[in-house]
Amino acid sequence: MKKLVGAGEILVEIMAERIGQSFLEPGPLLGPYPSGAPAIFIGQAAALGQPAGLIGAVGDDDFGRLNIDRLRVLGADVSAIAVHTGHATGTAFVTYRADASRHFVFNIRNSAAGLIETNAAATKLLAGADHVHVMGSSLFSDRAITVALSAIETVKAKGGTVSFDPNIRREIMQASGMREALDQVLAQADIFLPSGEELFLFSSATDEKGAVDELLARGLSCIVLKKGAAGAVYHDHHGAVASPGFAVDEIDPTGAGDCFGAAFVSFWLRGAAPAEALRIANACGALAVTRKGPMEGIFPLEAVEAFIATGNTQ
Ligand code: ADP
């Protein structure tokens, strides 16, 4: 089976317990939960049985151990996660607003996550990789951008493929060089996985079809538009395939896009037809939102298949 590799931020997430709770005053918190978009992605891919490993860095602390242990239990290759003393594992504090939007306080660049590098273990992991997945949120510093672009270069040089999820977080969007790096990654991607308005950040078109056509013409193999509870739509040079979402009670949306993407890419790498890859991806995205905590809703393939067999689509 093809091996996929991710590179980027490994964090713990700490969540405000109440909707609308402000971080400007003390309040009840939940967590720590293992997190970081690329970590969620690699964890979900591994849980589906895809060989998958992550390049990243944590501190020599409980938060770092929580992440490494979780990824290991899910079956991911953790050999390229560096453990640094003197730097704490990265954190993301999140509070949910009444309108369902989220507000984050991140500590990534100045945490252990910021020490990401293509060291000997990362080079070894990439030597065995067929596919690299990049998240926009992972382009948070010059150093992180260098790691992502060199991973792409290594994997592409041997005929491998690339997927890209912009995963735009306004709180880190201002990082220097991020905008250019987002465009550079997109230019080399085979699979593009935007959600909501992210599609329009990369196109001059103002309508969905125009943007999809423009981006496909630039060399992507396919675009998968994530549409929350409504599911997803796949586009390639032959046409489009829509797939409805599964009906679930949403408890926590964080991680849905990462779990969805991991499932889609894993099944694309296995040669699945778009409709099948979308069905598994929608199931993983739906399951992800049924649990508090971004990685708590990661399930193994058997559980995902059982959910599909009994679940209702929207
Ligand atoms: P992102 O998390 O990247 O913003 P979405 O919110 O579109 O992306 O979620 C990704 C996928 O997760 C969706 O395409 C869908 O398959 C699934 N999903 C998200 N929210 C729900 C929900 N409330 N009910 C069912 N499925 C959902």
Short mmCIF file of N, CA and C in Angstrom, two decimals, residues 39-52 70-77 259 262-263 266-267 270 284 295 297-304:
data_model
loop_
_atom_site.label_atom_id
_atom_site.label_comp_id
_atom_site.label_asym_id
_atom_site.label_seq_id
_atom_site.Cartn_x
_atom_site.Cartn_y
_atom_site.Cartn_z
N ALA A 39 -1.65 16.28 12.29
CA ALA A 39 -1.66 15.12 13.19
C ALA A 39 -3.02 14.40 13.12
N ILE A 40 -4.09 15.18 13.06
CA ILE A 40 -5.43 14.59 12.95
C ILE A 40 -5.52 13.81 11.63
N PHE A 41 -5.03 14.43 10.57
CA PHE A 41 -5.07 13.81 9.24
C PHE A 41 -4.31 12.49 9.23
N ILE A 42 -3.08 12.52 9.74
CA ILE A 42 -2.25 11.31 9.71
C ILE A 42 -2.84 10.24 10.64
N GLY A 43 -3.39 10.66 11.78
CA GLY A 43 -4.02 9.70 12.69
C GLY A 43 -5.20 9.00 12.04
N GLN A 44 -6.03 9.78 11.34
CA GLN A 44 -7.20 9.17 10.69
C GLN A 44 -6.77 8.25 9.54
N ALA A 45 -5.79 8.66 8.76
CA ALA A 45 -5.32 7.81 7.66
C ALA A 45 -4.81 6.48 8.22
N ALA A 46 -4.02 6.56 9.29
CA ALA A 46 -3.48 5.34 9.89
C ALA A 46 -4.60 4.45 10.41
N ALA A 47 -5.62 5.06 11.02
CA ALA A 47 -6.74 4.28 11.56
C ALA A 47 -7.49 3.55 10.45
N LEU A 48 -7.42 4.07 9.25
CA LEU A 48 -8.07 3.41 8.10
C LEU A 48 -7.16 2.35 7.48
N GLY A 49 -5.98 2.18 8.08
CA GLY A 49 -5.08 1.13 7.59
C GLY A 49 -4.09 1.61 6.54
N GLN A 50 -4.04 2.93 6.31
CA GLN A 50 -3.09 3.46 5.33
C GLN A 50 -1.74 3.66 6.01
N PRO A 51 -0.64 3.17 5.45
CA PRO A 51 0.66 3.49 6.04
C PRO A 51 0.84 5.01 6.03
N ALA A 52 1.08 5.61 7.19
CA ALA A 52 1.08 7.08 7.29
C ALA A 52 2.02 7.52 8.41
N ARG A 70 -1.01 8.92 21.23
CA ARG A 70 -2.26 8.76 20.47
C ARG A 70 -1.97 8.35 19.02
N LEU A 71 -1.00 9.03 18.42
CA LEU A 71 -0.68 8.69 17.02
C LEU A 71 -0.18 7.26 16.91
N ARG A 72 0.61 6.84 17.89
CA ARG A 72 1.13 5.47 17.86
C ARG A 72 -0.02 4.46 17.98
N VAL A 73 -0.94 4.73 18.89
CA VAL A 73 -2.08 3.82 19.09
C VAL A 73 -2.92 3.72 17.81
N LEU A 74 -3.02 4.84 17.10
CA LEU A 74 -3.81 4.83 15.85
C LEU A 74 -3.07 4.13 14.72
N GLY A 75 -1.79 3.83 14.94
CA GLY A 75 -1.03 3.07 13.94
C GLY A 75 -0.12 3.92 13.07
N ALA A 76 0.06 5.20 13.44
CA ALA A 76 0.90 6.08 12.61
C ALA A 76 2.38 5.87 12.91
N ASP A 77 3.20 6.20 11.92
CA ASP A 77 4.65 6.16 12.07
C ASP A 77 5.07 7.47 12.75
N CYS A 259 -10.23 14.72 9.04
CA CYS A 259 -10.63 13.31 8.96
C CYS A 259 -11.19 12.99 7.57
N ALA A 262 -8.26 12.89 5.10
CA ALA A 262 -7.44 11.69 5.27
C ALA A 262 -8.10 10.48 4.60
N ALA A 263 -9.40 10.38 4.79
CA ALA A 263 -10.11 9.24 4.21
C ALA A 263 -10.15 9.36 2.68
N SER A 266 -6.61 8.63 1.34
CA SER A 266 -6.25 7.21 1.51
C SER A 266 -6.93 6.35 0.45
N PHE A 267 -8.20 6.59 0.21
CA PHE A 267 -8.93 5.76 -0.76
C PHE A 267 -8.58 6.14 -2.20
N ARG A 270 -5.61 4.25 -2.96
CA ARG A 270 -5.91 2.82 -3.19
C ARG A 270 -6.59 2.60 -4.53
N CYS A 284 -16.25 9.57 7.69
CA CYS A 284 -15.21 9.95 8.67
C CYS A 284 -15.43 11.38 9.15
N MET A 295 -9.40 14.67 17.77
CA MET A 295 -9.00 13.32 17.38
C MET A 295 -9.84 12.24 18.05
N GLY A 297 -12.89 11.64 17.55
CA GLY A 297 -13.85 11.07 16.59
C GLY A 297 -13.16 10.33 15.45
N ILE A 298 -11.93 9.90 15.66
CA ILE A 298 -11.25 9.06 14.66
C ILE A 298 -11.59 7.61 14.94
N PHE A 299 -12.08 6.92 13.92
CA PHE A 299 -12.47 5.52 14.10
C PHE A 299 -11.74 4.63 13.09
N PRO A 300 -11.53 3.35 13.44
CA PRO A 300 -10.90 2.43 12.49
C PRO A 300 -11.87 2.08 11.35
N LEU A 301 -11.31 1.51 10.29
CA LEU A 301 -12.09 1.24 9.09
C LEU A 301 -13.35 0.40 9.36
N GLU A 302 -13.22 -0.63 10.22
CA GLU A 302 -14.39 -1.49 10.47
C GLU A 302 -15.54 -0.67 11.06
N ALA A 303 -15.22 0.24 11.99
CA ALA A 303 -16.27 1.05 12.61
C ALA A 303 -16.87 2.02 11.59
N VAL A 304 -16.03 2.54 10.70
CA VAL A 304 -16.52 3.47 9.68
C VAL A 304 -17.46 2.71 8.72
#
